[in-house]
Amino acid sequence: MNKKFFPVLLVLTVASFFFAFSRSSASDNPKSKNEKILHNVGLLLEQGHYSPKKIDDNFSSAVLKAFVKELDDDKSIFLKADVDSFQKYINTIDDEIHGSKLESFYFISESYSRRLKQASQFYIDILSKPFDFTKEENIIMDSEKLQYAKDDAARKEVWRKRLKYLVLTKYADFLEDRERNKNKKTIEVTDTDSTADKNVKPPVKFVYKIDSTLEREARDHVRKQIGRYFTTLQNHNTSDELFSEFLNNIATEMDPHTSYFAPIESRGFNEMMSGKFYGIGAQLKEEESKIKIASLISGGPAWKSGQMSVNDEIIKIAQGTGEPVDVTGYAVPDAVKLIRGSEAGTEVRLTIKKADGSIKVIILKRDEIKLDDTFAKSVIINGEHKIGYIYLPEFYMDFENPNGARCSDDVAKEIVK
């Protein structure tokens, strides 16, 4: 079966175009599918780009360098031996784009997954013990001046210094906060005080903490921060997402304003440009690696269901009768991608933990949600002279609906008013 592809947007003035691919047939295995996508990306770039570069060995070398940098910009995941081993593909990526067997991506991505898993174990041990801040040490923050570690011990030392720097920064913040607040008086307001304003929260007590306590709290803070960092990396460490990054580096090498969108990313781009999406009408927030409901949009599916409340925790998300995905540790944008869909009426199942600890599975049908703040608005200011004011928050255009919203049309309508 031929791979279907279509350009989503073509902007000749900046030599840019964005494109997305429909999913392959079920008979395509992942490697065959990826080779077809890669080949079609090459065709689009060479035949459809406004000002195409030649896809040759120089192009291949640049893509390899960019992809490795994308995966490990601060040189804390790969070892030097890994990066050296990637050089065998320095002149082959162009051949893979033109139809040769795809090998470079799989070799590099498998190395990345293995090294990421190893690196994710370092911080727990390093942060379990206090740091010696009396010892003078240096750390290089400029990624261009960094070198890849030669072995695991050297890589762990890189992580030790970075974690020490993060802890020291947070520790210094805690010390400054303590110094700033040490002379504040503690004010207590009890529930039995009839003169107290019940709507005013009592001031937070200032508790003087010794240095060792602040250092431990700084390590705890960084441990949670790095834990979330690795959780996010591992959530995105799928073959499909890494392959999208690989293709995007190829597109960007053609010119900085050209991007590859995987289907779900294309949907997000269309949502942003059209000012509407298909979802459940709920805003999400992240609290301690948990996805929670921040607010419900009146009239949206979540609000209409009467089953969801602010601060409900979303544990799992499933598409229709599909397998639920545990979203613990997910970033909000990643959870949003799972909740939103491509059309109204599609089903999403949310496993929710209520405030009382009870677990519920809530089935919702997506509906069109319009982002009113996106669209052009106008007002007439009456005074000595009438002044017309048009507010255009951002550019927008509904690519899928010829009769949909377009900022140029809406601005013209506001002018006529």
Coordinates of C-alpha atoms in Angstrom, one line a residue:
M1 CA 0.0 0.0 0.0
N2 CA 1.4 3.4 -0.9
K3 CA 2.0 5.8 2.0
K4 CA -0.5 8.7 1.9
F5 CA 0.9 12.1 2.7
F6 CA -0.3 15.7 2.4
P7 CA 1.1 19.1 3.1
V8 CA -0.8 20.8 5.9
L9 CA 0.6 24.3 5.3
L10 CA 2.8 26.0 2.8
V11 CA 4.2 29.5 3.4
L12 CA 6.3 30.5 0.5
T13 CA 7.4 33.8 2.0
V14 CA 9.5 32.1 4.6
A15 CA 10.3 29.0 2.6
S16 CA 8.5 26.8 5.1
F17 CA 6.0 24.0 5.0
F18 CA 4.6 21.7 7.6
F19 CA 3.3 18.2 6.9
A20 CA 1.8 15.2 8.5
F21 CA 1.3 11.6 7.6
S22 CA -1.8 9.4 8.0
R23 CA -1.2 6.2 9.8
S24 CA 0.1 3.2 7.8
S25 CA -2.0 0.1 7.3
A26 CA -2.1 -2.5 9.9
S27 CA 0.0 -4.8 7.6
D28 CA 3.0 -2.5 7.8
N29 CA 5.5 -3.4 10.5
P30 CA 7.0 -0.4 12.4
K31 CA 10.3 -0.5 10.5
S32 CA 8.7 -0.8 7.1
K33 CA 6.3 2.0 8.0
N34 CA 9.2 4.3 9.2
E35 CA 11.2 3.6 6.0
K36 CA 8.2 4.7 3.9
I37 CA 7.7 7.8 6.0
L38 CA 11.4 8.7 5.8
H39 CA 11.4 8.2 2.0
N40 CA 8.2 10.4 1.6
V41 CA 9.7 13.1 3.8
G42 CA 12.7 13.1 1.5
L43 CA 10.5 13.4 -1.6
L44 CA 8.5 16.3 -0.1
L45 CA 11.7 18.1 0.9
E46 CA 13.4 17.7 -2.4
Q47 CA 10.3 18.2 -4.7
G48 CA 8.0 20.4 -2.6
H49 CA 10.3 22.7 -0.7
Y50 CA 10.6 26.3 -1.8
S51 CA 14.4 26.3 -1.7
P52 CA 15.6 22.7 -1.2
K53 CA 19.1 21.8 -0.2
K54 CA 20.8 18.9 -1.8
I55 CA 20.4 15.8 0.3
D56 CA 23.9 14.4 0.2
D57 CA 26.7 13.4 2.6
N58 CA 27.1 16.9 3.9
F59 CA 23.3 16.9 4.7
S60 CA 23.7 13.5 6.3
S61 CA 26.5 14.7 8.6
A62 CA 24.6 17.7 9.7
V63 CA 21.5 15.6 10.5
L64 CA 23.5 13.1 12.5
K65 CA 25.1 15.9 14.6
A66 CA 21.7 17.7 15.1
F67 CA 19.9 14.5 16.2
V68 CA 22.6 13.5 18.8
K69 CA 22.5 17.1 20.1
E70 CA 18.7 17.0 20.3
L71 CA 18.8 13.8 22.4
D72 CA 21.7 14.8 24.7
D73 CA 22.4 18.5 24.4
D74 CA 24.1 18.7 27.8
K75 CA 26.2 15.6 27.2
S76 CA 25.0 13.8 30.3
I77 CA 23.4 10.7 28.8
F78 CA 25.7 9.3 26.1
L79 CA 29.3 8.1 26.6
K80 CA 32.1 9.2 24.2
A81 CA 32.3 5.6 22.9
D82 CA 28.6 5.9 21.9
V83 CA 29.0 9.1 20.0
D84 CA 32.1 7.7 18.3
S85 CA 30.1 4.6 17.2
F86 CA 27.5 6.8 15.6
Q87 CA 30.0 8.2 13.1
K88 CA 29.6 5.1 10.9
Y89 CA 26.4 6.7 9.8
I90 CA 27.8 10.1 9.0
N91 CA 27.5 9.5 5.3
T92 CA 24.5 7.1 5.2
I93 CA 21.5 9.0 6.4
D94 CA 21.1 10.6 2.9
D95 CA 21.1 7.1 1.4
E96 CA 18.4 6.0 3.9
I97 CA 16.3 9.0 2.9
H98 CA 16.6 7.9 -0.7
G99 CA 15.5 4.4 0.0
S100 CA 18.3 2.4 1.6
K101 CA 17.5 0.3 4.7
L102 CA 17.0 2.5 7.8
E103 CA 19.7 1.6 10.4
S104 CA 21.0 4.9 11.8
F105 CA 17.9 5.8 13.7
Y106 CA 17.5 2.4 15.4
F107 CA 21.1 2.2 16.5
I108 CA 21.2 5.7 18.0
S109 CA 17.8 5.5 19.6
E110 CA 18.5 2.1 21.2
S111 CA 21.8 3.5 22.6
Y112 CA 19.9 6.5 23.9
S113 CA 17.2 4.4 25.7
R114 CA 19.8 2.2 27.3
R115 CA 22.0 5.1 28.5
L116 CA 18.9 7.1 29.7
K117 CA 17.9 4.2 31.9
Q118 CA 21.4 4.0 33.4
A119 CA 21.6 7.8 34.0
S120 CA 18.2 7.9 35.7
Q121 CA 19.6 5.8 38.5
F122 CA 22.4 8.1 39.5
Y123 CA 20.5 10.9 41.2
I124 CA 18.9 8.8 43.8
D125 CA 22.2 7.6 45.3
I126 CA 23.9 11.0 44.9
L127 CA 21.2 12.9 46.6
S128 CA 20.9 10.5 49.5
K129 CA 23.9 12.0 51.2
P130 CA 24.8 15.7 52.2
F131 CA 27.1 17.6 50.0
D132 CA 30.4 19.2 51.2
F133 CA 30.0 22.8 50.2
T134 CA 33.4 23.7 51.8
K135 CA 35.1 21.9 48.9
E136 CA 35.8 24.2 46.0
E137 CA 34.8 22.7 42.7
N138 CA 34.1 23.9 39.1
I139 CA 31.3 23.1 36.7
I140 CA 31.0 23.8 33.0
M141 CA 27.5 25.0 32.1
D142 CA 28.2 25.8 28.4
S143 CA 27.2 22.7 26.4
E144 CA 29.5 23.7 23.6
K145 CA 32.5 23.4 25.9
L146 CA 31.5 20.1 27.5
Q147 CA 33.0 16.7 26.6
Y148 CA 31.2 13.4 26.6
A149 CA 32.2 11.2 29.6
K150 CA 34.6 8.4 28.8
D151 CA 33.0 5.8 31.1
D152 CA 30.2 5.3 33.7
A153 CA 32.3 6.6 36.6
A154 CA 33.0 9.9 34.7
R155 CA 29.4 10.2 33.7
K156 CA 28.2 9.8 37.3
E157 CA 30.7 12.4 38.4
V158 CA 29.2 14.8 35.8
W159 CA 25.8 14.2 37.4
R160 CA 27.2 14.6 40.9
K161 CA 28.5 18.1 40.1
R162 CA 25.3 19.2 38.4
L163 CA 23.2 18.0 41.3
K164 CA 25.5 19.6 43.8
Y165 CA 25.1 22.9 41.8
L166 CA 21.3 22.6 41.8
V167 CA 21.2 21.8 45.5
L168 CA 23.6 24.6 46.4
T169 CA 21.4 27.1 44.4
K170 CA 18.3 26.0 46.3
Y171 CA 20.1 25.9 49.6
A172 CA 21.2 29.5 49.0
D173 CA 17.6 30.5 48.3
F174 CA 16.5 28.9 51.6
L175 CA 19.3 30.6 53.5
E176 CA 18.3 34.0 52.1
D177 CA 14.7 33.3 52.9
R178 CA 15.6 32.5 56.5
E179 CA 17.7 35.6 56.8
R180 CA 14.9 37.8 55.4
N181 CA 12.3 36.4 57.8
K182 CA 14.2 35.8 61.0
N183 CA 13.0 39.0 62.7
K184 CA 9.4 38.6 61.8
K185 CA 7.0 38.1 64.7
T186 CA 4.7 35.1 64.7
I187 CA 1.0 36.1 64.7
E188 CA -1.5 33.4 65.7
V189 CA -5.2 33.6 64.8
T190 CA -7.4 30.8 66.3
D191 CA -10.9 29.7 65.2
T192 CA -12.2 30.8 68.6
D193 CA -11.1 34.4 68.1
S194 CA -14.4 36.2 67.4
T195 CA -12.6 39.3 66.1
A196 CA -10.7 37.5 63.4
D197 CA -11.9 37.8 59.8
K198 CA -12.8 34.3 58.8
N199 CA -12.1 35.0 55.2
V200 CA -8.5 36.0 55.9
K201 CA -5.9 33.2 56.2
P202 CA -3.6 33.6 59.3
P203 CA 0.0 34.4 58.4
V204 CA 2.2 31.4 57.9
K205 CA 4.5 30.9 60.9
F206 CA 8.1 31.5 60.3
V207 CA 10.1 28.5 61.6
Y208 CA 13.8 29.0 62.1
K209 CA 15.7 26.0 60.6
I210 CA 19.3 25.1 61.1
D211 CA 21.7 24.8 58.1
S212 CA 21.6 21.0 58.0
T213 CA 17.8 21.0 57.8
L214 CA 17.8 23.5 55.0
E215 CA 20.5 21.5 53.1
R216 CA 18.4 18.3 53.4
E217 CA 15.3 20.1 52.2
A218 CA 17.2 21.5 49.3
R219 CA 18.3 17.9 48.3
D220 CA 14.6 16.8 48.7
H221 CA 13.5 19.6 46.4
V222 CA 16.1 18.7 43.7
R223 CA 15.3 15.0 44.0
K224 CA 11.7 15.6 43.2
Q225 CA 12.7 18.0 40.4
I226 CA 15.1 15.5 38.7
G227 CA 12.6 12.7 39.3
R228 CA 10.0 14.6 37.2
Y229 CA 12.7 15.4 34.6
F230 CA 13.5 11.7 34.1
T231 CA 9.8 10.8 34.2
T232 CA 9.1 13.2 31.4
L233 CA 12.1 12.0 29.3
Q234 CA 11.0 8.4 29.8
N235 CA 7.4 9.1 28.9
H236 CA 8.7 10.6 25.6
N237 CA 11.2 7.7 25.1
T238 CA 9.0 5.8 22.6
S239 CA 10.0 4.7 19.2
D240 CA 7.4 6.9 17.5
E241 CA 8.3 10.0 19.4
L242 CA 12.1 9.5 18.9
F243 CA 11.4 8.9 15.2
S244 CA 9.4 12.1 15.0
E245 CA 12.4 13.9 16.5
F246 CA 14.7 12.3 13.9
L247 CA 12.4 13.4 11.0
N248 CA 12.1 16.9 12.5
N249 CA 15.9 17.2 12.5
I250 CA 15.9 16.2 8.8
A251 CA 13.3 18.8 8.0
T252 CA 15.0 21.5 10.1
E253 CA 18.3 20.8 8.3
M254 CA 16.5 21.6 5.0
D255 CA 15.8 25.0 6.5
P256 CA 15.2 26.3 10.1
H257 CA 11.5 27.1 9.4
T258 CA 10.6 23.7 8.2
S259 CA 9.1 21.2 10.7
Y260 CA 7.9 17.6 10.6
F261 CA 4.6 17.0 12.5
A262 CA 3.6 13.5 13.6
P263 CA -0.2 13.0 13.4
I264 CA -0.8 14.0 17.1
E265 CA 1.5 17.0 16.7
S266 CA -0.3 18.0 13.5
R267 CA -3.6 17.9 15.4
G268 CA -2.1 20.2 18.1
F269 CA -0.9 22.6 15.5
N270 CA -4.3 22.7 13.8
E271 CA -5.9 23.3 17.2
M272 CA -3.6 26.2 17.9
M273 CA -4.2 27.8 14.5
S274 CA -8.0 27.2 14.4
G275 CA -8.8 28.4 17.9
K276 CA -10.8 25.2 18.6
F277 CA -10.3 21.6 19.7
Y278 CA -12.3 18.5 20.5
G279 CA -12.0 17.7 24.2
I280 CA -13.9 17.5 27.5
G281 CA -13.8 21.1 28.6
A282 CA -11.4 20.8 31.5
Q283 CA -8.2 22.7 32.4
L284 CA -5.5 20.6 33.9
K285 CA -2.8 21.3 36.4
E286 CA 0.2 19.3 37.8
E287 CA 0.7 18.8 41.5
E288 CA 3.5 16.6 42.8
S289 CA 3.7 14.6 39.6
K290 CA -0.1 14.1 39.6
I291 CA -2.5 15.4 36.9
K292 CA -5.5 17.2 38.4
I293 CA -8.5 19.1 37.3
A294 CA -7.9 22.9 37.6
S295 CA -11.2 24.1 36.3
L296 CA -14.3 23.0 34.3
I297 CA -15.6 24.9 31.4
S298 CA -19.3 25.6 31.7
G299 CA -21.3 23.7 29.1
G300 CA -18.4 21.3 28.3
P301 CA -18.7 17.5 28.5
A302 CA -16.9 17.2 31.8
W303 CA -19.2 19.9 33.4
K304 CA -22.3 18.4 31.9
S305 CA -21.5 14.9 33.2
G306 CA -21.8 16.2 36.8
Q307 CA -19.2 13.5 37.8
M308 CA -16.0 15.6 37.8
S309 CA -14.9 18.3 40.3
V310 CA -11.9 20.6 40.6
N311 CA -8.9 18.8 42.2
D312 CA -10.0 15.4 41.0
E313 CA -6.9 13.4 40.1
I314 CA -6.7 11.8 36.7
I315 CA -5.0 8.5 37.1
K316 CA -5.5 6.9 33.6
I317 CA -6.7 7.9 30.2
A318 CA -8.1 5.5 27.6
Q319 CA -9.4 6.0 24.0
G320 CA -12.8 4.4 23.8
T321 CA -12.4 0.7 24.8
G322 CA -8.6 0.9 24.3
E323 CA -6.0 0.1 27.0
P324 CA -5.8 2.9 29.6
V325 CA -2.5 4.8 29.9
D326 CA -1.3 5.6 33.4
V327 CA -0.5 9.3 33.4
T328 CA 1.2 9.5 36.8
G329 CA 4.3 11.7 36.3
Y330 CA 3.1 13.0 33.0
A331 CA 3.5 16.7 32.1
V332 CA 0.2 18.5 31.5
P333 CA 0.7 18.9 27.7
D334 CA 1.2 15.2 27.4
A335 CA -1.9 14.3 29.3
V336 CA -3.8 16.9 27.2
K337 CA -2.7 15.1 24.0
L338 CA -4.4 11.9 25.2
I339 CA -7.6 13.6 26.3
R340 CA -8.2 15.6 23.1
G341 CA -9.3 13.9 19.9
S342 CA -9.6 14.6 16.2
E343 CA -13.4 14.9 16.1
A344 CA -16.5 15.4 18.2
G345 CA -18.4 12.4 19.5
T346 CA -15.3 10.3 20.1
E347 CA -15.1 8.6 23.4
V348 CA -12.5 9.1 26.2
R349 CA -12.4 7.1 29.4
L350 CA -10.9 8.8 32.5
T351 CA -10.0 6.9 35.7
I352 CA -10.5 9.5 38.4
K353 CA -9.5 9.6 42.0
K354 CA -11.9 11.7 44.1
A355 CA -11.0 13.8 47.1
D356 CA -12.4 11.0 49.4
G357 CA -10.0 8.5 47.8
S358 CA -12.7 6.7 45.8
I359 CA -11.9 5.6 42.2
K360 CA -14.3 6.2 39.3
V361 CA -14.1 5.5 35.6
I362 CA -15.9 8.3 33.8
I363 CA -16.9 7.9 30.1
L364 CA -17.1 11.2 28.2
K365 CA -17.8 12.1 24.6
R366 CA -15.6 14.8 23.2
D367 CA -17.2 18.0 21.9
E368 CA -15.9 21.1 20.1
I369 CA -14.4 23.6 22.5
K370 CA -13.8 27.1 21.2
L371 CA -10.9 29.2 22.5
D372 CA -12.7 32.6 22.5
D373 CA -9.6 34.4 23.7
T374 CA -8.0 33.5 20.4
F375 CA -10.3 35.4 18.1
A376 CA -10.3 39.1 17.0
K377 CA -12.4 41.5 19.0
S378 CA -13.1 45.2 18.7
V379 CA -14.5 48.1 20.7
I380 CA -15.4 51.8 20.0
I381 CA -14.1 54.2 22.5
N382 CA -16.3 57.3 22.6
G383 CA -14.7 60.6 23.6
E384 CA -13.9 63.8 21.9
H385 CA -13.1 61.6 19.0
K386 CA -14.3 58.1 18.3
I387 CA -11.4 55.6 18.4
G388 CA -11.8 52.1 17.1
Y389 CA -9.7 49.5 18.8
I390 CA -9.1 46.0 17.3
Y391 CA -7.5 43.3 19.4
L392 CA -5.9 40.4 17.6
P393 CA -4.3 38.1 20.2
E394 CA -2.7 35.8 17.6
F395 CA -2.9 34.7 14.0
Y396 CA -5.3 31.9 13.3
M397 CA -6.8 29.9 10.4
D398 CA -8.9 26.7 10.3
F399 CA -7.2 24.6 7.7
E400 CA -9.7 21.8 7.8
N401 CA -12.9 23.9 7.3
P402 CA -13.0 26.3 4.3
N403 CA -15.8 28.2 6.1
G404 CA -13.9 28.2 9.4
A405 CA -12.4 31.1 11.3
R406 CA -9.7 33.2 9.7
C407 CA -8.1 36.1 11.4
S408 CA -8.0 38.2 8.1
D409 CA -11.7 37.7 7.6
D410 CA -12.5 38.5 11.2
V411 CA -10.4 41.6 11.3
A412 CA -12.1 42.8 8.1
K413 CA -15.5 42.2 9.8
E414 CA -14.4 44.2 12.9
I415 CA -13.3 47.1 10.6
V416 CA -16.7 47.2 8.9
K417 CA -18.4 47.4 12.3

